[in-house]
mmCIF file of C-alpha atoms in Angstrom:
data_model
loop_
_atom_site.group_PDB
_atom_site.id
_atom_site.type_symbol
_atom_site.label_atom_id
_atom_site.label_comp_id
_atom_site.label_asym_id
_atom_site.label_seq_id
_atom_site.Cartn_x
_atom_site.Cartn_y
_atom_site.Cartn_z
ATOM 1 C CA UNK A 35 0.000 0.000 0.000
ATOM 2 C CA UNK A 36 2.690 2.405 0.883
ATOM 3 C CA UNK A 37 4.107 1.755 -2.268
ATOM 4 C CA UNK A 38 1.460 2.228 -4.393
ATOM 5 C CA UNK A 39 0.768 5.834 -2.249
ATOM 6 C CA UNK A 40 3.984 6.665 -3.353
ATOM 7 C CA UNK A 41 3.640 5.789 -7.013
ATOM 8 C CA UNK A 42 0.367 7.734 -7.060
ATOM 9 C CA UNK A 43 1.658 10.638 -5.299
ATOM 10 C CA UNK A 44 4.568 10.766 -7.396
ATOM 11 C CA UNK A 45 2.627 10.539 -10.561
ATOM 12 C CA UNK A 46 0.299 12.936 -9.775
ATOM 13 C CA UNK A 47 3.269 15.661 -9.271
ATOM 14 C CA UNK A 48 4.878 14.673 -12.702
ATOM 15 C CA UNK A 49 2.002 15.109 -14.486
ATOM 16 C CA UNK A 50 0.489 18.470 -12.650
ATOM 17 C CA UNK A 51 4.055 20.145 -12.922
ATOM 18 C CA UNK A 52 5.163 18.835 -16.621
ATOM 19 C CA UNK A 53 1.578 20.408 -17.705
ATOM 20 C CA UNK A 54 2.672 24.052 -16.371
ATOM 21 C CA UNK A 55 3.808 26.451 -18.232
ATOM 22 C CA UNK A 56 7.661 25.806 -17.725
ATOM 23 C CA UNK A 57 8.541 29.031 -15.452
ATOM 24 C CA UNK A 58 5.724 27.759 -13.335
ATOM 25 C CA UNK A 59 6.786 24.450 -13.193
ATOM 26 C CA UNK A 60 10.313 25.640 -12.175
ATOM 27 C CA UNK A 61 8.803 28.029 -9.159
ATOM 28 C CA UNK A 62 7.041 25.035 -8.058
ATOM 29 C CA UNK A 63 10.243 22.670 -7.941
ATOM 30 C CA UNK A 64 12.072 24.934 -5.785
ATOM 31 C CA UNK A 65 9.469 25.296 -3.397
ATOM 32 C CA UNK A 66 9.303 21.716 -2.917
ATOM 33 C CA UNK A 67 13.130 21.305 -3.048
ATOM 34 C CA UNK A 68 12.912 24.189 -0.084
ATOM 35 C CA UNK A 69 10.282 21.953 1.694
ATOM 36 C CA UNK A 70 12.426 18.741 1.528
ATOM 37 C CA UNK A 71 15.714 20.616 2.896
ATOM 38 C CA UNK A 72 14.062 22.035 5.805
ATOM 39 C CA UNK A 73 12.436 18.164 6.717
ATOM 40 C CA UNK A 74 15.280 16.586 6.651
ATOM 41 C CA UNK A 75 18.281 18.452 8.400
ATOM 42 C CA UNK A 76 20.809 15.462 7.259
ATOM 43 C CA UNK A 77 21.074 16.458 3.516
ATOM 44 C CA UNK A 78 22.167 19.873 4.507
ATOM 45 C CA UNK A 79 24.593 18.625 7.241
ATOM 46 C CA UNK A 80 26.404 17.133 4.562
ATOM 47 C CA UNK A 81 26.269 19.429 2.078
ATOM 48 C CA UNK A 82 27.872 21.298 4.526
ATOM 49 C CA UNK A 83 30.443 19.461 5.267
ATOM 50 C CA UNK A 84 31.162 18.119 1.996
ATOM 51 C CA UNK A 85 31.476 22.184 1.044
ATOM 52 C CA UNK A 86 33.849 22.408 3.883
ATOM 53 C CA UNK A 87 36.386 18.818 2.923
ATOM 54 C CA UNK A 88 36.288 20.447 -1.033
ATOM 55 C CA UNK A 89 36.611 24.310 0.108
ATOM 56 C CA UNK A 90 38.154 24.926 3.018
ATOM 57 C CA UNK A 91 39.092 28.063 2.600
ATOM 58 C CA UNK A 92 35.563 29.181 1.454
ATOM 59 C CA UNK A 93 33.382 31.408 3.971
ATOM 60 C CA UNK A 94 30.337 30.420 5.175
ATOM 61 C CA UNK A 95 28.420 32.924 3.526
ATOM 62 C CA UNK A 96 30.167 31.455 0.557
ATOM 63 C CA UNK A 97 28.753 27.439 1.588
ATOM 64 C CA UNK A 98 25.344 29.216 2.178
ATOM 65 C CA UNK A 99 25.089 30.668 -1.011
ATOM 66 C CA UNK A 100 26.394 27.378 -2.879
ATOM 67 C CA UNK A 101 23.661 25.624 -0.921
ATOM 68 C CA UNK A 102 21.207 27.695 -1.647
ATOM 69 C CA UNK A 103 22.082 27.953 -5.558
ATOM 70 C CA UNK A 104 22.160 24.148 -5.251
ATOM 71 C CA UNK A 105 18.935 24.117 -4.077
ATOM 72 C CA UNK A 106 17.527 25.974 -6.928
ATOM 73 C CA UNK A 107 19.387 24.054 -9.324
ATOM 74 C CA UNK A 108 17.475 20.562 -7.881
ATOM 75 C CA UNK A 109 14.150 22.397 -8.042
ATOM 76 C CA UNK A 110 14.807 23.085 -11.953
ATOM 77 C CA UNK A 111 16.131 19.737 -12.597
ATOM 78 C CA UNK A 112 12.579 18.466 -11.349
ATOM 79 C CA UNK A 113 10.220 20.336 -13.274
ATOM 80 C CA UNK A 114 12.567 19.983 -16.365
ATOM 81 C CA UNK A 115 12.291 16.208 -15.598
ATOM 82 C CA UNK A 116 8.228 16.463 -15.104
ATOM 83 C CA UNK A 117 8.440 18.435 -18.274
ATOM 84 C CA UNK A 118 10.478 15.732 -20.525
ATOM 85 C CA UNK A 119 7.480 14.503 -22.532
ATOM 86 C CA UNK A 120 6.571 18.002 -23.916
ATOM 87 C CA UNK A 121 10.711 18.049 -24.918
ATOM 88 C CA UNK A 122 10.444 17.897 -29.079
ATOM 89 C CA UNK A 123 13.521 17.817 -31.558
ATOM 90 C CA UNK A 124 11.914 20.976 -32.708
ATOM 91 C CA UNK A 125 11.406 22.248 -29.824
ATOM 92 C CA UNK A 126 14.947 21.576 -27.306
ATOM 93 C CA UNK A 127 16.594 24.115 -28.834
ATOM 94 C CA UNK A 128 14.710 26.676 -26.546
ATOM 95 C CA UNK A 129 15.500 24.885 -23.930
ATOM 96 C CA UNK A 130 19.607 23.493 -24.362
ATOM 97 C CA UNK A 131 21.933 24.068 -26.384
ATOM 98 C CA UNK A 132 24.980 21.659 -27.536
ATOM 99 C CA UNK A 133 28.176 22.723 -26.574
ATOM 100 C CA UNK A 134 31.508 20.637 -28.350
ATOM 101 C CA UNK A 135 29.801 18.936 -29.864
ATOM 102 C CA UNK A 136 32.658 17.980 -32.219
ATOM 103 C CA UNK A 137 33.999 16.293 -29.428
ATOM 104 C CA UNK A 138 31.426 13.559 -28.997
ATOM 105 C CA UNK A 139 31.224 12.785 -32.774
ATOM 106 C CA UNK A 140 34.857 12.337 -33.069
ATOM 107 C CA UNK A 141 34.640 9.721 -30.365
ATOM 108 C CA UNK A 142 31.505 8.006 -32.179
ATOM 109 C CA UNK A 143 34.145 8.254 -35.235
ATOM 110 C CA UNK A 144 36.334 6.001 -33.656
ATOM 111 C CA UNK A 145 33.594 3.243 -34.082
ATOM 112 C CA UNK A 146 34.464 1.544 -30.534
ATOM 113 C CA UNK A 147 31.475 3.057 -28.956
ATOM 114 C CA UNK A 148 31.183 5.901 -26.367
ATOM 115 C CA UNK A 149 30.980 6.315 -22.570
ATOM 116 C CA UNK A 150 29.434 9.116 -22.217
ATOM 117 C CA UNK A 151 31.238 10.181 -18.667
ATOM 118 C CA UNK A 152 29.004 12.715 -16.740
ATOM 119 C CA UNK A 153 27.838 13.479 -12.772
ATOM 120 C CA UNK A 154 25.010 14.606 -10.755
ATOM 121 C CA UNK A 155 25.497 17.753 -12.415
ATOM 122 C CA UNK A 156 22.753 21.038 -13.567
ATOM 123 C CA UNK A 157 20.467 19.106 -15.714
ATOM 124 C CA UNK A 158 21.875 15.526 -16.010
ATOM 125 C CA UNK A 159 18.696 13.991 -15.937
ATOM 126 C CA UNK A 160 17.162 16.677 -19.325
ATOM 127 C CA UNK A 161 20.856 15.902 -21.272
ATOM 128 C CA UNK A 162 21.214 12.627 -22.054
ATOM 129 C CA UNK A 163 17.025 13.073 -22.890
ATOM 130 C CA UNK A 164 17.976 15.912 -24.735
ATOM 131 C CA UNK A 165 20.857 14.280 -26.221
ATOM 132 C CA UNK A 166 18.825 11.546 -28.024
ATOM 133 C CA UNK A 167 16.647 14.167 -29.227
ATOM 134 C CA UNK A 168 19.008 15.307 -31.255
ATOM 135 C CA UNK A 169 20.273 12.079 -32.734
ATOM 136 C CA UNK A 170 22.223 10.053 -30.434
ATOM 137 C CA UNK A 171 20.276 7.961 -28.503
ATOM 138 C CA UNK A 172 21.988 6.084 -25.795
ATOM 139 C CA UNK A 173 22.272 3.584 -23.244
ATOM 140 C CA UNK A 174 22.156 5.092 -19.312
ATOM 141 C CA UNK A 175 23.639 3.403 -16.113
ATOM 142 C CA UNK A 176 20.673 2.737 -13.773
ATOM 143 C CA UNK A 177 20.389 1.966 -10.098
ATOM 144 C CA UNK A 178 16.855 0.058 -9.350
ATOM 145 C CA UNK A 179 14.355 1.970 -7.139
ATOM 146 C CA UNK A 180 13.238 0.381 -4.208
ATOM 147 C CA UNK A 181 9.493 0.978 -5.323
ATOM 148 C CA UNK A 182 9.695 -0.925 -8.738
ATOM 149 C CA UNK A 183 6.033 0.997 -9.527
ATOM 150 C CA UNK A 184 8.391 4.527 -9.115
ATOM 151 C CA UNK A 185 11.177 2.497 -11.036
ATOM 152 C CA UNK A 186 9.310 1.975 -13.842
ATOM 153 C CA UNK A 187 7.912 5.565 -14.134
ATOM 154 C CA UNK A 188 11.270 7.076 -13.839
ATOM 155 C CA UNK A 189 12.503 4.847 -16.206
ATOM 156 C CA UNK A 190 9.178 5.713 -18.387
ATOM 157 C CA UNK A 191 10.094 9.439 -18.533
ATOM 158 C CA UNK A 192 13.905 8.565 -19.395
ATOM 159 C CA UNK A 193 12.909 6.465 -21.652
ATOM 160 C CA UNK A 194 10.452 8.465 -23.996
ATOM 161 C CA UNK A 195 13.108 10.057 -26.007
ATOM 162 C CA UNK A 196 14.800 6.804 -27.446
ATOM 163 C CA UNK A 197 17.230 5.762 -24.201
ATOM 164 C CA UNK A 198 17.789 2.674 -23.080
ATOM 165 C CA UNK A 199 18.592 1.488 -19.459
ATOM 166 C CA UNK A 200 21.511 -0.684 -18.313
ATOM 167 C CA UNK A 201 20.469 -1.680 -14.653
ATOM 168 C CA UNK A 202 23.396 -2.768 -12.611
ATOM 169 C CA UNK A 203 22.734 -5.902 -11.928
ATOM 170 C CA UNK A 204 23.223 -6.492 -15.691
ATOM 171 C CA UNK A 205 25.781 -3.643 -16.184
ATOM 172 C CA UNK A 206 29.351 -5.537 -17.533
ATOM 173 C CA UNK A 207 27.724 -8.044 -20.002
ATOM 174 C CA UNK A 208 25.070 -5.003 -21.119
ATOM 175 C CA UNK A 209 28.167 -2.928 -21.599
ATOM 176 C CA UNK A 210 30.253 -4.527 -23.284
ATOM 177 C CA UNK A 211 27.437 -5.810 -25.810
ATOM 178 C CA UNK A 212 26.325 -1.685 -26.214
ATOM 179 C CA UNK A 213 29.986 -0.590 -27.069
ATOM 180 C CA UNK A 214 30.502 -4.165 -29.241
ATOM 181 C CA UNK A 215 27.778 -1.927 -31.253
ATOM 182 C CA UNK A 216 29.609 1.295 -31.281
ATOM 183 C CA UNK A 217 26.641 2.641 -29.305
ATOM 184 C CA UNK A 218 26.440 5.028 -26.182
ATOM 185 C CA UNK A 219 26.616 4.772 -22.881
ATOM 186 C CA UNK A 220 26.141 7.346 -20.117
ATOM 187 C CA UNK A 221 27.365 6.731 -16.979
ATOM 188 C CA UNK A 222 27.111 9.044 -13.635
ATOM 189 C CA UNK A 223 30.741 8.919 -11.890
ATOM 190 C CA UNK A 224 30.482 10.991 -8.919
ATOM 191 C CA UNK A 225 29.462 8.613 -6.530
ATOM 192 C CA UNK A 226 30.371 6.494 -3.034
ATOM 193 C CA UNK A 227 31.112 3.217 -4.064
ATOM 194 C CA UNK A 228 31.660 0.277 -1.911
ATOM 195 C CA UNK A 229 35.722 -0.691 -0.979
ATOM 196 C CA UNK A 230 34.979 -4.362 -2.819
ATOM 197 C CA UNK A 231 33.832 -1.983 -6.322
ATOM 198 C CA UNK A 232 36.304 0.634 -5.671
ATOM 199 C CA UNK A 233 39.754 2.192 -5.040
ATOM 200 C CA UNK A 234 40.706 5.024 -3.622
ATOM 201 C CA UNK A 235 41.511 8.244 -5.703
ATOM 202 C CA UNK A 236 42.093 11.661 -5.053
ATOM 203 C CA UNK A 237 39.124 13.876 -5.316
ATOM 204 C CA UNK A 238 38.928 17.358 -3.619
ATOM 205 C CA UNK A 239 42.378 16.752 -2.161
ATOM 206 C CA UNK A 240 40.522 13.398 -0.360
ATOM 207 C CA UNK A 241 41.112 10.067 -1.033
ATOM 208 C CA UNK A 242 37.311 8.901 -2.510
ATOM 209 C CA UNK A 243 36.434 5.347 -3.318
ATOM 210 C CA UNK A 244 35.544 5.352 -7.097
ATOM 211 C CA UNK A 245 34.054 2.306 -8.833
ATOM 212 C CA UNK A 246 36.676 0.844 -11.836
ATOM 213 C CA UNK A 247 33.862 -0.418 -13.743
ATOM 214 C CA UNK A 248 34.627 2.469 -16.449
ATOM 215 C CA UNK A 249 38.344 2.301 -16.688
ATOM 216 C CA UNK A 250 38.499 -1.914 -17.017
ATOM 217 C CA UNK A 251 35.448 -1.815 -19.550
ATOM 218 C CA UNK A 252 37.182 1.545 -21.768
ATOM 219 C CA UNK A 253 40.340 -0.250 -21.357
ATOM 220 C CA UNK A 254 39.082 -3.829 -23.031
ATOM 221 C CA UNK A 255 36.680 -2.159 -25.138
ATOM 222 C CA UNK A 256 39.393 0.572 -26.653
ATOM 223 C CA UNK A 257 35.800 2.661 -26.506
ATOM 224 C CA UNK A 258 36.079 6.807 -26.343
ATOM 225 C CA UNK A 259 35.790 8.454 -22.824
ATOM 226 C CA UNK A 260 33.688 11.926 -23.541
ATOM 227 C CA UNK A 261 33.476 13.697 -20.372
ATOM 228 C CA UNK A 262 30.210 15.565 -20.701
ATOM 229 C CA UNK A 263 27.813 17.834 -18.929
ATOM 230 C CA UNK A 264 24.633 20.154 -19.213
ATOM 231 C CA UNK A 265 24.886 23.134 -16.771
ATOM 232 C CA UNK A 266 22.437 26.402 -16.445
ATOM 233 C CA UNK A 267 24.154 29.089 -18.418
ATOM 234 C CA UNK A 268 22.424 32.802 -17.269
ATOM 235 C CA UNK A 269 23.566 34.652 -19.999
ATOM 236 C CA UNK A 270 21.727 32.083 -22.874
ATOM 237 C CA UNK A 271 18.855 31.409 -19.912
ATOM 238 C CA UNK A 272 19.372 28.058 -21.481
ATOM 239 C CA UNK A 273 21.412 25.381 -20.501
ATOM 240 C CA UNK A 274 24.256 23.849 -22.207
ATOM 241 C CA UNK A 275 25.126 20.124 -22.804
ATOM 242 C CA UNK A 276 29.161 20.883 -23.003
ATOM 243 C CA UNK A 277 30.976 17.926 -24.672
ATOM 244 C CA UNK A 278 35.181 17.964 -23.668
ATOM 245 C CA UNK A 279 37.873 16.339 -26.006
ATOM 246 C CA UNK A 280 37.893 11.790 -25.615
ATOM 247 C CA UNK A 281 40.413 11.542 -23.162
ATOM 248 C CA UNK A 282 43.405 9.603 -23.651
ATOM 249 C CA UNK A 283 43.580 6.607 -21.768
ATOM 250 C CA UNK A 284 47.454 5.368 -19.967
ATOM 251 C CA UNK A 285 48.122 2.293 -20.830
ATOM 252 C CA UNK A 286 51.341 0.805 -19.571
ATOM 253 C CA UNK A 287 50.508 -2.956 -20.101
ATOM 254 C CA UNK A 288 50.234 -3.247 -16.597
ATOM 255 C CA UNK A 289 46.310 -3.807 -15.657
ATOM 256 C CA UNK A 290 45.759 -2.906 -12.548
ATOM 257 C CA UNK A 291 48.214 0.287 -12.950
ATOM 258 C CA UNK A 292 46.382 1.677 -15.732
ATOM 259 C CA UNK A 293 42.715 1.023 -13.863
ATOM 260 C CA UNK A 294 44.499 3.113 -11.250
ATOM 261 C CA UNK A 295 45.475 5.577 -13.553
ATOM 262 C CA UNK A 296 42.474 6.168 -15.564
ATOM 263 C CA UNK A 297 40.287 6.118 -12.705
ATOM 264 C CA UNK A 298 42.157 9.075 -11.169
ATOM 265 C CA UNK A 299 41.962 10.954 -14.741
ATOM 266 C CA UNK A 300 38.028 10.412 -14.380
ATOM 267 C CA UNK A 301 37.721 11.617 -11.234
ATOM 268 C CA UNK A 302 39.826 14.739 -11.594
ATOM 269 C CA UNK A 303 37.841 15.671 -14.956
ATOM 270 C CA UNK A 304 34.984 15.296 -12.720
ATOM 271 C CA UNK A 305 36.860 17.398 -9.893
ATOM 272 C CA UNK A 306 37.060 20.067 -12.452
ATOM 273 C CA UNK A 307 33.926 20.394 -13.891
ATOM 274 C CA UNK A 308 32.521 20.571 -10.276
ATOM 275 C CA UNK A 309 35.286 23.883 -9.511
ATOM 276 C CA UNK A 310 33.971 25.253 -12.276
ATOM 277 C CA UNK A 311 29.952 25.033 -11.551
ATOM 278 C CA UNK A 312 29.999 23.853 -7.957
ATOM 279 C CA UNK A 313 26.583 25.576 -7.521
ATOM 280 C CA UNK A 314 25.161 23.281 -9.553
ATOM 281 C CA UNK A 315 26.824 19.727 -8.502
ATOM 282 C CA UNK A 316 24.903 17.967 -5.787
ATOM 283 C CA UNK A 317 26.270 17.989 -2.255
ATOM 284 C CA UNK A 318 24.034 16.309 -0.500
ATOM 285 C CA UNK A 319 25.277 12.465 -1.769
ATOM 286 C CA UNK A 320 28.185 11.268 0.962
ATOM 287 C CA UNK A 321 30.543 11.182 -1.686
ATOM 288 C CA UNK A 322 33.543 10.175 0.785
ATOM 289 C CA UNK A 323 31.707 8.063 3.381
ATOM 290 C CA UNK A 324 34.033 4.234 2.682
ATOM 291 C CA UNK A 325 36.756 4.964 4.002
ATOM 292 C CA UNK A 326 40.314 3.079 3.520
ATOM 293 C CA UNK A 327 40.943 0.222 5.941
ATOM 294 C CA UNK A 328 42.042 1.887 9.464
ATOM 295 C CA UNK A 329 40.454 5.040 8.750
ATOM 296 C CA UNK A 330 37.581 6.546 11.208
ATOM 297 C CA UNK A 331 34.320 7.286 9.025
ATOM 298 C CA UNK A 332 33.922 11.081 7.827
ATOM 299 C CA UNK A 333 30.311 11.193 8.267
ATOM 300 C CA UNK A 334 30.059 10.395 11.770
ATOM 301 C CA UNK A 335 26.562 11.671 12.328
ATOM 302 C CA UNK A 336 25.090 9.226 9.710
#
């Protein structure tokens, strides 16, 4: 039962907000991303603290304002996400604009596939949507919901544009088959991952277990690593799907070396993308909670 409240709640939000007009719709997801942060204290605590392990030096009228700008950015995301059905290819162009583009297609000219590498980042959930679009259809990395009713909706939404989900429980074989086809795949890289998926990189100047899913499968697969990202530009009042250079993997000939490596690469693209718009990355995910054997958790008031 609570489940099914959930899905109908949740339903009945998408499809009242996506039918707004779309400044509407965006007033209304800040509100409610104003209501969740002041009902639940935690996500704040650690955007708070994860503000203060990344920028130390910062003020705290300076973690405030990030916070608050964060804040705003979630509320967007939301309505842009409620919003995704009335997205057209003749009518994104209002609403994004590609950035570098050059950069993906000479990956996809490689023919090894893509891995489209990306983070919780402005509107991640509207660019790979966006993406497909305007041609490119891809695969995405997806973590099952708990409620498989809310699992399928999300994945409904993502969906309606021509993307495909990879869930993780069938993410290496799925992979490797998607890039066998020279096809797409998006995958979010800016999260906690367990010590048995990970190693530990620097990120922020703190070492941050990082899964080596990405590195092993770009390393066997000789596939093109596109960092890319969609962030809220002010002066287009658009946002823009910015596509870097493929990144050029190390490879020594030693494995385990060049996961290492290439894993650190990743994260410190990520680490600079996040410098850049760190308004509009999400702080509230305990990015550094596993900690290396020995060490005393961070986020001792989880």
């Amino acid at each position: 039962m609570k489940e099914w409240l959930a899905y109908a709640a949740v339903w009945s939000l998408l499809k009242f907000t996506g039918a707004l007009p779309r400044s509407m719709a965006r007033t209304i997801g800040v509100f409610l991303a104003k209501i969740l942060f002041a009902f639940t204290p935690k996500l704040r605590k650690i955007a708070e603290f994860n503000l203060q392990l990344a920028f130390p030096q910062w003020t705290a009228a300076q973690r405030e304002n990030t916070i608050r700008n964060m804040i705003r950015s979630l509320g967007w995301m939301a309505a842009e996400f409620a919003r995704m059905p009335r997205c057209t290819p003749e009518n994104i162009d209002d609403i994004m604009v590609l950035d570098g583009h050059e950069n993906f297609l000479e990956g996809q000219r490689r023919g090894k596939g893509v891995i489209f590498l990306t983070a919780h980042m402005g509107a991640w959930e509207l660019s790979s949507y966006a993406h497909a679009l305007s041609g490119d259809p891809l695969h995405y990395m997806a973590r099952p919901l708990e409620n498989p009713r809310l699992d399928a909706l999300v994945n409904r939404y993502r969906s309606l544009s021509g993307n495909k989900p990879i869930f993780k429980n069938e993410s290496a074989r799925a992979m490797l088959r998607t890039l066998k086809a020279a096809a797409t795949i998006g995958i979010l890289t800016d999260q906690n991952t367990m010590r048995y998926e990970g190693i530990f990189v620097d990120f922020f100047g703190v070492p941050a277990c990082t899964t080596t899913g990405i590195a092993r499968v770009a390393l066997h697969t000789a596939a093109a690593v596109v960092p890319g990202y969609a962030v809220w530009d002010e002066s287009l009042q658009k946002y823009r799907l910015r596509f870097e250079a493929p990144l050029n993997l190390v490879r020594t000939g030693d494995l385990e070396r060049d996961v290492l490596e290439n894993t650190q690469r990743f994260a410190k693209v990520i680490e600079e993308i996040i410098r850049k718009y760190p308004d509009q990355w999400v702080w509230v995910h305990a990015r550094w909670k596993t900690r290396p054997a020995g060490e005393p958790p961070l986020y001792d008031f989880l």
